XYZ file of N, CA, C and O in Angstrom:
856
model
N 131.221 85.131 86.588
C 130.198 85.980 86.824
C 128.842 85.558 87.174
O 128.224 85.127 86.608
N 128.386 85.867 88.230
C 127.149 85.651 88.811
C 125.854 85.967 87.938
O 126.121 87.022 87.609
N 125.013 85.685 87.510
C 123.716 86.171 86.769
C 122.699 86.584 87.504
O 122.025 85.713 88.020
N 121.963 87.853 87.242
C 120.603 87.985 88.064
C 119.844 88.253 87.318
O 119.653 88.833 86.579
N 118.581 87.539 87.183
C 117.530 87.736 86.358
C 116.593 88.901 86.625
O 115.920 88.146 88.029
N 115.779 89.449 86.369
C 114.653 90.173 86.931
C 115.365 92.053 86.617
O 115.556 92.427 85.986
N 114.024 93.090 87.485
C 114.296 94.212 87.158
C 114.427 94.801 88.142
O 113.799 94.175 89.463
N 114.855 96.130 88.624
C 114.733 97.350 89.617
C 113.613 97.057 90.576
O 113.789 97.263 90.964
N 112.356 97.269 89.787
C 111.159 97.267 90.207
C 110.715 95.805 90.564
O 109.446 95.002 90.291
N 111.390 95.519 91.635
C 110.692 93.801 91.554
C 112.219 93.946 93.208
O 112.739 94.744 93.428
N 111.565 92.723 94.078
C 112.558 92.839 95.073
C 114.066 92.648 94.784
O 114.435 91.936 95.580
N 114.165 92.027 93.579
C 115.493 92.319 92.910
C 116.517 93.573 93.474
O 117.581 93.281 93.781
N 115.890 95.110 94.075
C 116.512 96.171 94.730
C 117.520 95.969 95.712
O 118.657 95.874 95.645
N 116.987 94.543 96.764
C 117.860 94.005 97.499
C 119.092 93.194 97.134
O 120.096 93.400 97.567
N 119.242 92.958 96.118
C 120.466 92.271 95.367
C 121.324 92.951 94.773
O 122.267 92.970 94.424
N 120.885 94.375 93.995
C 121.579 95.368 93.310
C 122.180 95.996 94.426
O 123.223 96.577 94.511
N 121.657 96.055 95.578
C 121.921 97.290 96.780
C 123.144 96.361 97.079
O 124.528 97.101 97.639
N 123.091 95.088 97.646
C 124.171 94.418 98.250
C 125.203 94.329 96.806
O 126.760 94.650 97.753
N 124.746 93.955 96.013
C 125.919 94.457 94.919
C 127.072 95.305 95.437
O 128.217 95.370 95.069
N 126.083 96.482 95.260
C 127.154 98.025 95.055
C 127.537 98.012 96.766
O 129.135 98.429 96.640
N 127.192 97.478 97.513
C 128.159 97.533 98.491
C 129.149 96.519 98.581
O 130.200 96.773 98.864
N 129.184 95.249 98.045
C 130.461 94.515 97.873
C 131.666 94.979 96.565
O 132.233 94.835 97.025
N 130.867 95.916 96.543
C 131.809 96.338 94.972
C 132.034 94.864 93.580
O 132.795 95.251 93.169
N 130.688 94.580 93.746
C 130.712 93.315 93.161
C 130.028 92.996 91.826
O 128.913 94.541 91.350
N 129.958 92.641 90.717
C 129.396 93.332 89.064
C 128.684 91.513 89.086
O 128.825 90.965 89.052
N 126.807 92.017 88.885
C 126.538 90.964 88.620
C 126.088 90.841 86.831
O 125.453 91.921 86.391
N 125.978 89.739 86.142
C 125.539 90.005 84.908
C 123.886 90.036 85.033
O 123.234 89.140 85.391
N 123.634 91.179 84.641
C 122.240 91.503 84.755
C 121.402 90.936 83.158
O 121.702 91.858 82.437
N 120.474 90.182 83.244
C 119.645 89.902 82.389
C 117.782 90.219 82.765
O 117.623 89.697 83.916
N 117.604 91.634 82.300
C 116.610 92.229 82.197
C 115.085 90.956 82.215
O 114.939 90.254 81.399
N 114.305 90.658 83.047
C 113.197 90.027 83.192
C 112.152 90.742 83.901
O 112.542 90.755 85.021
N 110.849 91.169 83.230
C 110.228 91.528 83.944
C 108.853 90.817 84.260
O 108.798 89.860 83.539
N 108.019 91.267 85.389
C 106.679 90.447 85.646
C 105.571 90.558 84.680
O 105.154 91.462 83.984
N 104.940 89.479 84.494
C 104.424 89.187 83.209
C 102.787 90.401 83.242
O 102.514 90.494 82.813
N 103.076 89.851 84.514
C 101.408 90.800 84.969
C 101.466 92.507 84.617
O 100.467 93.095 84.196
N 103.026 92.845 85.016
C 103.287 94.172 84.332
C 102.694 94.291 82.716
O 103.158 95.407 81.924
N 102.809 93.312 81.994
C 102.409 93.598 80.469
C 101.255 94.593 79.992
O 100.375 93.526 80.416
N 101.353 95.337 79.568
C 100.223 95.471 78.615
C 99.718 94.799 77.570
O 100.267 95.062 76.874
N 98.179 94.791 77.594
C 97.986 94.393 75.926
C 98.448 95.601 74.651
O 98.414 96.815 74.698
N 99.506 95.139 73.668
C 100.003 95.662 72.744
C 101.486 96.215 73.061
O 101.829 96.347 71.824
N 101.369 96.131 73.747
C 102.741 96.174 74.416
C 104.005 95.745 73.456
O 104.084 94.269 73.643
N 105.480 95.942 73.115
C 106.132 94.968 72.092
C 107.561 95.942 72.622
O 108.053 96.827 73.530
N 108.474 95.039 72.113
C 110.195 95.228 72.419
C 110.057 95.334 74.713
O 110.745 96.448 74.645
N 109.325 94.468 74.258
C 110.011 94.281 76.002
C 111.096 93.541 75.991
O 111.261 92.512 75.233
N 111.673 93.894 77.466
C 112.654 92.118 77.546
C 112.121 91.288 78.150
O 110.615 90.682 77.564
N 112.640 89.947 78.332
C 111.475 88.574 78.539
C 111.053 89.024 79.759
O 111.114 89.404 80.816
N 110.268 87.990 79.951
C 109.004 88.345 80.824
C 108.812 86.818 81.961
O 109.499 85.787 81.429
N 108.902 86.865 82.994
C 108.718 85.759 83.809
C 107.596 84.618 83.091
O 107.837 83.728 83.892
N 107.088 84.772 82.062
C 106.255 83.607 81.754
C 106.653 82.902 80.450
O 106.719 81.822 79.495
N 108.089 83.493 79.982
C 108.460 82.871 78.651
C 109.128 81.716 79.064
O 109.686 81.237 80.149
N 109.099 80.728 77.949
C 109.280 79.779 77.935
C 111.269 79.168 78.533
O 111.711 78.610 79.564
N 111.774 80.536 77.914
C 113.280 80.153 78.552
C 113.327 80.888 80.027
O 114.533 80.097 81.143
N 112.439 81.372 80.487
C 112.811 81.901 82.087
C 111.895 80.492 82.709
O 112.814 80.571 83.791
N 111.062 80.600 82.675
C 110.551 79.200 83.216
C 111.455 78.165 82.839
O 111.032 77.608 84.161
N 112.433 78.033 82.496
C 113.010 76.995 82.134
C 114.250 77.086 83.448
O 114.795 75.699 83.852
N 114.432 78.784 83.601
C 115.332 78.599 84.598
C 114.941 78.366 86.227
O 114.978 78.161 87.056
N 113.471 79.277 86.261
C 112.419 79.509 87.344
C 111.151 79.059 87.316
O 110.206 79.491 86.803
N 110.724 77.449 87.349
C 109.489 77.038 87.287
C 108.722 77.668 88.427
O 107.063 77.880 88.009
N 109.160 78.538 89.130
C 108.038 79.330 89.849
C 107.624 80.893 89.166
O 106.679 81.320 89.479
N 108.227 80.883 88.093
C 108.066 82.198 87.186
C 107.942 83.274 87.921
O 106.803 84.351 88.395
N 108.856 83.552 88.982
C 109.103 84.891 89.594
C 110.195 85.248 89.792
O 111.482 84.877 89.698
N 110.596 86.466 89.944
C 112.009 87.086 90.146
C 112.047 87.632 91.430
O 111.051 87.931 92.108
N 113.348 87.838 91.809
C 114.784 87.470 90.819
C 115.259 86.185 90.911
O 114.534 85.369 91.973
N 116.152 85.856 90.377
C 116.947 84.197 90.378
C 117.978 84.616 89.814
O 118.309 85.606 89.444
N 118.879 84.068 90.714
C 120.304 84.573 90.761
C 120.625 83.201 90.261
O 120.805 82.024 90.728
N 121.965 83.003 89.195
C 122.270 81.698 88.536
C 124.457 81.853 88.587
O 124.415 82.468 87.984
N 124.527 80.952 89.419
C 126.089 81.212 89.456
C 126.437 79.650 89.759
O 126.469 78.780 90.566
N 127.076 79.163 88.353
C 127.453 78.167 87.892
C 126.168 77.097 88.085
O 124.850 77.380 87.350
N 126.559 75.887 88.680
C 125.240 75.173 88.783
C 124.156 75.219 89.566
O 123.257 75.005 89.588
N 124.777 76.619 90.731
C 123.482 76.850 91.515
C 122.775 77.636 91.313
O 122.796 78.588 90.249
N 121.350 77.071 91.206
C 119.801 78.590 91.124
C 119.360 78.530 92.139
O 118.793 77.772 93.188
N 119.023 80.219 92.689
C 118.321 80.544 93.779
C 117.589 81.746 93.366
O 117.847 82.199 92.883
N 115.931 81.471 93.807
C 114.980 82.148 93.496
C 114.286 82.902 94.937
O 112.835 83.209 94.338
N 114.883 83.187 95.383
C 114.395 83.852 96.786
C 115.244 85.353 96.918
O 116.648 84.669 96.857
N 114.704 86.269 97.032
C 115.753 87.672 97.013
C 116.513 87.271 98.230
O 117.848 88.146 98.395
N 115.645 86.889 99.424
C 116.650 86.904 100.798
C 117.545 86.024 100.859
O 118.997 86.415 101.190
N 117.566 85.262 100.260
C 118.434 83.563 100.302
C 120.039 84.285 99.160
O 120.761 83.718 99.459
N 119.037 84.759 98.214
C 120.459 85.311 97.133
C 121.295 86.130 98.004
O 122.384 85.796 97.831
N 120.745 87.143 98.908
C 121.442 87.951 99.472
C 122.472 87.082 100.504
O 123.527 87.598 100.702
N 121.785 86.284 101.212
C 122.482 85.856 102.196
C 123.598 85.051 101.946
O 124.866 84.505 102.120
N 123.698 84.228 100.454
C 124.480 83.573 99.878
C 125.073 84.342 98.940
O 126.893 84.203 99.493
N 125.138 85.693 98.858
C 126.458 86.521 98.301
C 127.279 87.049 99.353
O 128.121 87.327 98.989
N 126.828 87.379 100.298
C 127.237 87.972 101.234
C 128.108 86.883 101.860
O 129.703 86.752 102.819
N 128.030 85.636 102.174
C 128.703 84.836 102.649
C 129.711 83.986 101.817
O 131.128 84.268 102.150
N 129.496 84.440 100.448
C 130.620 83.848 99.874
C 131.472 85.481 99.288
O 132.591 84.708 99.451
N 131.125 86.311 99.614
C 132.117 86.917 99.212
C 132.753 88.046 100.194
O 134.286 88.354 100.731
N 132.060 87.414 101.662
C 132.462 87.535 103.115
C 132.743 89.550 103.323
O 132.539 89.590 102.495
N 133.735 89.532 104.085
C 134.126 90.716 104.444
C 132.910 91.060 105.972
O 131.978 90.107 106.497
N 132.501 92.193 106.043
C 131.785 92.967 107.152
C 130.371 93.042 107.121
O 129.828 92.581 108.230
N 129.825 92.438 105.464
C 129.055 92.342 105.712
C 128.358 91.091 105.842
O 126.834 90.499 105.673
N 129.126 89.852 105.885
C 128.706 88.566 106.132
C 128.838 88.381 107.376
O 129.217 88.878 107.973
N 127.929 86.768 108.186
C 127.995 86.709 109.183
C 129.834 85.902 109.454
O 130.367 85.152 108.968
N 130.458 86.558 110.828
C 131.374 85.921 111.438
C 131.867 84.610 111.809
O 132.529 84.083 111.882
N 130.327 84.042 111.977
C 130.263 82.913 112.739
C 128.707 82.336 112.411
O 128.210 82.920 112.182
N 128.518 81.143 113.309
C 127.174 80.254 112.987
C 126.113 81.287 113.608
O 125.352 80.798 113.311
N 126.543 81.835 114.668
C 125.478 82.427 115.476
C 124.976 83.387 114.803
O 123.884 83.846 114.453
N 125.706 84.254 114.491
C 125.065 85.802 113.224
C 124.697 85.094 112.411
O 123.699 85.771 111.745
N 125.107 83.887 111.464
C 124.717 83.334 110.460
C 123.133 83.267 110.648
O 121.995 83.179 110.317
N 122.957 82.662 111.916
C 121.483 81.954 112.512
C 120.872 83.132 112.725
O 119.338 83.454 112.446
N 121.570 84.330 113.326
C 120.852 85.343 113.579
C 120.323 86.244 111.997
O 119.330 86.682 112.024
N 120.996 86.153 111.272
C 120.747 86.680 109.991
C 119.737 86.019 109.187
O 118.632 86.684 108.577
N 119.927 84.791 109.608
C 118.383 83.912 108.780
C 117.040 84.426 109.568
O 116.118 84.621 109.371
N 116.974 84.368 110.973
C 116.131 84.810 111.642
C 115.521 85.664 111.169
O 114.127 85.891 110.940
N 116.253 86.934 111.149
C 115.569 88.289 111.096
C 115.087 88.126 109.498
O 113.913 89.043 109.401
N 116.096 87.772 108.586
C 115.300 87.670 107.501
C 113.505 87.135 107.051
O 112.599 87.557 106.762
N 113.827 85.884 108.182
C 111.972 85.090 107.947
C 111.422 85.953 108.724
O 109.959 85.764 108.263
N 111.262 86.716 109.913
C 110.548 87.480 110.702
C 110.009 88.565 109.654
O 109.182 89.230 109.708
N 111.170 89.319 108.743
C 110.481 90.318 108.159
C 109.672 90.191 107.057
O 108.824 90.726 106.786
N 110.280 88.983 106.543
C 109.099 87.915 105.480
C 108.079 87.791 105.575
O 107.006 87.819 105.291
N 107.926 86.987 107.039
C 106.786 86.420 107.452
C 105.831 87.832 108.213
O 104.521 87.523 108.148
N 106.025 88.396 109.084
C 105.539 89.293 109.863
C 105.369 91.136 109.727
O 104.519 91.803 109.987
N 106.409 91.376 108.534
C 106.316 92.740 108.312
C 106.129 92.902 106.803
O 104.767 93.458 106.316
N 106.462 91.981 105.602
C 106.178 92.071 104.352
C 105.094 92.160 103.535
O 104.569 93.411 103.362
N 104.212 90.986 103.936
C 102.785 91.255 103.520
C 101.726 92.121 104.013
O 101.268 92.808 102.982
N 101.850 92.663 105.519
C 101.421 93.920 105.448
C 101.546 95.252 104.634
O 101.273 96.339 104.441
N 103.176 95.216 105.036
C 103.774 96.370 104.426
C 103.761 96.469 102.714
O 103.657 97.632 102.528
N 103.642 95.416 101.720
C 102.986 95.649 100.729
C 101.753 96.298 100.061
O 101.072 96.679 99.463
N 100.898 95.819 101.480
C 99.824 96.576 100.954
C 99.648 97.948 101.208
O 98.953 98.689 100.465
N 100.636 98.623 102.350
C 100.496 99.933 102.258
C 101.522 100.615 100.861
O 100.846 101.574 100.516
N 102.386 99.994 100.295
C 103.195 100.348 99.568
C 102.373 100.421 98.197
O 102.341 101.362 97.005
N 101.330 99.013 97.585
C 100.837 99.275 96.325
C 99.386 100.096 96.668
O 99.415 100.618 95.590
N 99.336 100.605 98.100
C 98.016 101.371 97.920
C 98.451 102.614 97.587
O 97.795 103.998 96.942
N 99.653 102.676 98.046
C 100.318 104.534 98.123
C 100.662 104.899 96.325
O 100.297 105.690 95.891
N 101.093 103.544 95.797
C 101.457 103.522 94.455
C 100.055 103.804 93.677
O 100.526 104.357 92.445
N 98.959 103.333 94.012
C 97.870 103.396 93.083
C 96.950 104.304 93.164
O 95.626 104.580 93.277
N 97.084 105.448 94.967
C 96.887 106.534 94.866
C 95.333 105.952 96.427
O 94.120 106.929 95.807
N 95.607 104.692 96.539
C 94.425 104.377 97.481
C 94.853 104.572 98.805
O 94.570 103.293 99.606
N 95.673 105.396 99.208
C 96.143 105.125 100.797
C 94.877 105.569 101.706
O 95.213 105.226 102.804
N 93.657 106.540 101.562
C 92.550 106.225 102.237
C 91.797 105.278 101.919
O 90.990 104.849 103.153
N 92.329 104.177 101.238
C 91.666 102.757 101.555
C 91.688 101.715 103.248
O 92.835 101.900 103.672
N 90.463 101.397 103.399
C 90.723 100.704 104.767
C 91.599 99.935 104.703
O 91.890 99.765 106.165
N 91.649 99.160 104.248
C 92.890 97.666 104.563
C 94.556 98.690 104.561
O 95.100 97.513 104.880
N 94.566 99.918 103.870
C 96.103 100.400 104.791
C 96.025 100.923 105.729
O 96.715 100.152 106.960
N 94.956 101.374 106.618
C 94.805 101.664 107.985
C 95.013 100.391 108.426
O 95.554 100.192 109.897
N 93.923 99.274 108.143
C 94.429 98.079 109.011
C 95.553 97.213 108.987
O 96.402 96.580 109.939
N 96.535 97.495 107.764
C 97.667 96.658 107.611
C 98.652 97.838 108.525
O 99.515 97.450 109.116
N 98.561 99.396 109.176
C 99.358 99.932 109.208
C 99.284 99.802 111.145
O 100.269 99.608 111.890
N 98.096 99.321 111.654
C 97.799 98.791 112.443
C 98.438 97.758 113.418
O 98.851 97.431 114.098
N 98.292 96.389 112.315
C 98.735 95.505 112.372
C 100.454 95.310 112.305
O 101.060 94.436 113.163
N 100.635 95.935 111.785
C 102.252 96.469 111.589
C 102.913 97.084 112.949
O 103.593 96.568 113.383
N 102.164 97.543 113.851
C 102.556 98.316 114.998
C 103.507 97.113 115.733
O 104.079 97.408 116.308
N 102.904 95.809 116.082
C 103.684 94.925 116.695
C 105.004 94.551 116.475
O 106.045 94.953 116.988
N 105.171 94.263 114.667
C 106.052 93.665 114.700
C 107.175 95.037 114.704
O 108.123 94.778 114.762
N 106.675 96.203 114.116
C 107.538 97.243 114.066
C 108.293 97.627 115.909
O 109.442 97.740 115.928
N 107.372 97.314 116.472
C 107.674 97.901 118.143
C 109.105 96.558 118.540
O 109.790 96.695 119.566
N 108.558 95.399 117.962
C 109.643 94.468 118.114
C 110.663 94.887 117.802
O 112.087 94.665 118.186
N 110.873 95.072 116.373
C 112.040 96.000 115.722
C 112.698 97.418 116.080
O 113.979 97.256 116.540
N 111.856 98.110 116.773
C 112.622 99.345 117.282
C 113.162 98.935 118.636
O 114.162 99.778 118.912
N 112.848 97.796 119.386
C 113.469 97.774 120.587
C 114.500 96.623 120.576
O 115.732 96.959 121.319
N 114.703 96.001 119.574
C 115.820 95.980 119.270
C 116.909 96.489 118.471
O 118.161 96.545 118.991
N 116.585 97.486 117.762
C 117.357 98.375 117.099
C 117.946 99.475 118.558
O 119.280 99.856 118.164
N 116.751 99.582 119.027
C 117.345 100.929 120.091
C 118.653 100.012 120.960
O 119.682 100.351 121.791
N 118.400 98.410 121.227
C 119.196 98.108 122.398
C 120.725 97.709 121.667
O 121.564 97.616 122.348
N 120.667 97.239 119.798
C 121.998 96.897 119.584
C 122.434 98.138 118.239
O 123.369 97.941 117.949
N 121.005 99.007 117.766
C 121.765 99.947 116.964
C 121.826 99.017 115.119
O 121.666 99.919 114.227
N 121.984 97.985 115.207
C 122.430 97.287 113.547
C 121.057 96.150 114.270
O 121.021 95.349 115.081
N 120.892 95.340 113.083
C 120.213 94.084 113.168
C 121.310 93.209 113.561
O 120.312 92.105 114.739
N 122.355 92.903 113.147
C 123.058 92.020 113.847
C 124.822 92.068 113.875
O 124.648 93.087 113.121
N 124.827 91.865 115.207
C 126.331 92.354 115.221
C 126.605 93.923 115.645
O 125.298 94.590 116.030
N 127.243 94.231 115.505
C 127.570 95.881 116.020
C 128.130 96.727 114.745
O 128.852 97.754 114.922
N 127.704 96.245 113.650
C 127.968 97.168 112.300
C 127.102 96.732 111.564
O 126.173 95.616 111.292
N 127.176 97.273 110.061
C 126.543 97.195 108.789
C 126.154 95.928 108.690
O 127.535 95.505 107.916
N 125.287 95.052 108.145
C 125.560 93.852 107.559
C 124.367 93.329 106.707
O 123.375 94.604 106.545
N 124.380 92.330 105.768
C 122.906 91.432 105.231
C 121.689 91.966 105.702
O 120.904 91.575 104.834
N 121.932 91.934 106.809
C 120.848 91.715 107.637
C 119.990 93.228 107.722
O 118.944 93.031 107.184
N 120.639 93.816 107.424
C 120.266 95.106 107.698
C 119.779 95.530 106.145
O 118.625 95.907 105.906
N 120.465 95.333 104.965
C 120.029 95.294 103.870
C 118.667 94.774 103.883
O 117.931 95.132 102.941
N 118.458 93.491 104.068
C 117.316 92.561 103.491
C 116.286 92.860 104.664
O 115.091 93.289 104.196
N 116.390 93.527 106.220
C 115.276 94.374 106.651
C 114.835 95.775 105.979
O 113.821 96.188 106.327
N 115.966 96.469 105.782
C 115.554 97.894 105.070
C 114.745 97.464 104.189
O 113.817 98.432 103.944
N 114.884 96.811 103.198
C 113.854 96.589 101.783
C 112.557 95.935 102.360
O 111.651 96.796 101.404
N 112.588 95.685 103.313
C 111.041 95.151 103.626
C 110.571 96.316 104.363
O 109.092 96.525 103.735
N 111.160 96.824 105.485
C 110.773 97.776 105.879
C 110.358 98.986 105.104
O 109.264 100.036 105.034
N 111.101 99.433 103.298
C 110.808 100.498 102.777
C 109.392 100.428 102.007
O 108.986 101.390 102.034
N 108.718 99.258 102.688
C 107.225 98.914 101.903
C 106.447 99.844 102.820
O 105.346 100.183 101.973
N 106.528 99.988 104.032
C 105.895 100.693 104.495
C 105.783 102.148 105.057
O 105.133 102.926 105.211
N 107.382 102.598 104.129
C 107.128 104.359 104.309
C 106.227 105.149 103.371
O 106.271 105.942 103.761
N 105.579 104.321 102.659
C 104.709 105.090 101.902
C 103.448 105.454 103.071
O 102.478 106.246 102.503
N 103.483 105.184 104.380
C 102.228 105.346 105.513
C 102.801 106.387 105.868
O 104.049 106.509 106.621
N 101.871 107.509 105.731
C 102.651 109.140 106.644
C 102.350 108.451 107.838
O 101.734 107.704 108.946
N 103.923 108.559 108.944
C 103.862 108.877 110.138
C 104.063 107.729 110.515
O 104.197 107.130 112.073
N 103.863 106.634 110.062
C 103.953 104.729 110.994
C 105.228 104.456 111.058
O 105.455 104.268 112.367
N 105.989 104.635 110.052
C 107.907 104.146 110.166
C 108.284 105.273 111.641
O 109.330 105.229 112.585
N 107.790 106.307 111.280
C 108.613 107.909 112.419
C 107.714 107.475 113.530
O 108.462 107.812 114.370
N 107.237 106.756 113.960
C 106.291 106.152 115.286
C 107.256 105.725 116.160
O 106.874 105.494 117.366
N 108.400 104.863 115.414
C 109.083 104.201 116.132
C 110.240 104.785 115.671
O 111.487 104.335 114.757
N 111.423 105.867 116.609
C 112.369 106.422 116.602
C 113.459 105.280 116.336
O 114.348 106.199 115.314
N 113.902 104.403 116.577
C 115.010 103.555 116.319
C 114.920 102.950 115.077
O 115.930 102.935 114.063
N 113.672 102.167 115.323
C 113.801 102.105 113.424
C 113.644 103.099 112.541
O 114.180 103.013 111.200
N 113.177 104.456 112.472
C 113.193 105.595 111.763
C 114.932 105.556 111.708
O 115.027 106.041 110.475
N 115.417 106.147 112.793
C 116.524 106.821 112.548
C 117.431 105.185 112.016
O 118.513 105.784 110.966
N 117.071 104.467 112.255
C 118.397 103.247 111.484
C 117.853 103.120 110.103
O 118.604 103.205 108.878
N 116.636 103.313 109.301
C 116.553 103.290 108.303
C 116.928 104.193 107.315
O 117.225 104.420 106.063
N 117.187 105.306 107.991
C 117.132 106.590 107.472
C 118.929 106.701 107.449
O 119.360 106.693 106.188
N 119.561 105.657 107.786
C 120.686 105.883 108.104
C 121.425 105.007 106.636
O 121.668 105.077 106.159
N 120.583 103.683 106.999
C 120.637 102.870 105.813
C 120.292 103.285 104.471
O 121.284 102.870 103.230
N 119.655 103.891 104.354
C 119.172 104.664 102.979
C 119.866 105.919 102.470
O 119.833 106.242 101.220
N 120.901 106.749 103.409
C 121.620 107.529 103.159
C 123.225 106.677 102.421
O 123.898 107.563 102.113
N 123.047 105.941 102.626
C 124.492 104.980 101.825
C 124.352 105.261 100.658
O 123.338 104.707 99.850
N 125.037 105.325 99.744
C 125.894 105.881 98.571
C 125.269 104.655 97.803
O 124.670 104.160 96.506
N 125.364 103.274 98.418
C 125.021 102.152 97.728
C 123.903 102.187 97.226
O 123.082 101.377 96.602
N 122.820 102.330 98.440
C 121.559 102.157 98.116
C 120.715 103.175 97.373
O 119.897 103.244 96.430
N 121.542 104.487 97.513
C 121.205 105.741 96.721
C 121.128 105.454 94.995
O 120.192 105.668 94.445
N 122.716 104.681 95.016
C 123.209 104.466 93.122
C 121.677 103.454 93.071
O 120.980 103.671 91.517
N 121.380 102.459 94.098
C 120.448 101.632 93.363
C 119.222 102.439 93.353
O 118.022 102.029 92.180
N 118.731 102.841 94.198
C 117.289 103.430 93.359
C 117.293 104.525 92.747
O 116.000 104.553 91.802
N 118.316 105.211 92.240
C 118.613 106.069 91.066
C 118.164 105.251 89.683
O 117.375 105.798 89.319
N 118.902 103.878 89.809
C 118.424 103.124 88.483
C 117.068 102.707 88.516
O 116.593 102.440 87.375
N 116.708 102.399 90.140
C 115.048 102.128 89.867
C 114.410 103.346 89.760
O 113.509 103.058 88.690
N 114.556 104.386 89.751
C 114.068 105.328 89.212
C 114.217 105.752 87.455
O 112.973 105.745 87.290
N 115.442 105.139 87.197
C 115.412 105.210 85.524
C 114.935 104.480 85.094
O 114.471 104.412 83.797
N 113.881 103.203 85.496
C 113.677 101.602 84.828
C 112.243 102.505 84.707
O 110.984 103.060 85.415
N 111.919 102.227 83.312
C 110.013 102.317 83.203
C 108.910 101.755 84.182
O 109.746 100.430 84.500
N 108.420 102.231 84.236
C 107.108 101.948 85.495
C 106.603 100.627 84.975
O 106.173 100.953 83.662
């Protein structure tokens, strides 16, 4: 059984959601980000700075998947690997779809996620009026317009069905949902992400995330 190191309050949400969709069980080893540890806190799970975890992930970042001799330390790569390994409609049917899934994962990671994270952290910390948020939202309009045009034409990220590519992108776009009306301003993106987040596998993942200590 593959082992996933990490917690729900991290990018591991992408992996837990996919596992739910695939109906597979991951051996979950809780590992919390070291920056979240407060002075004097005890009875914590392993942290990203613990020697035992650093032996697995010298980058000191979660999530990490260990599947036999294979160790993967990027959440998007983990999802693409698990989907391909287990097959079915979530996985690519050919080389072209695999390339498109990789393309959209990289586009989301580089063009959307850094800006969306500014919005997410500001919303979580009650700083939504910070000028950096308005700037990030403005800069996001171009990549979201690209995504909107694609989804308006296709309905899904790759192919004519829900796939791992939708999970990967939806979890990136979710970070921007803390900004009022930003995602709603792109109708195809808005309809698509609402459909993604209505899926039972996503709801179950978010319930577990909500139950995890902040």
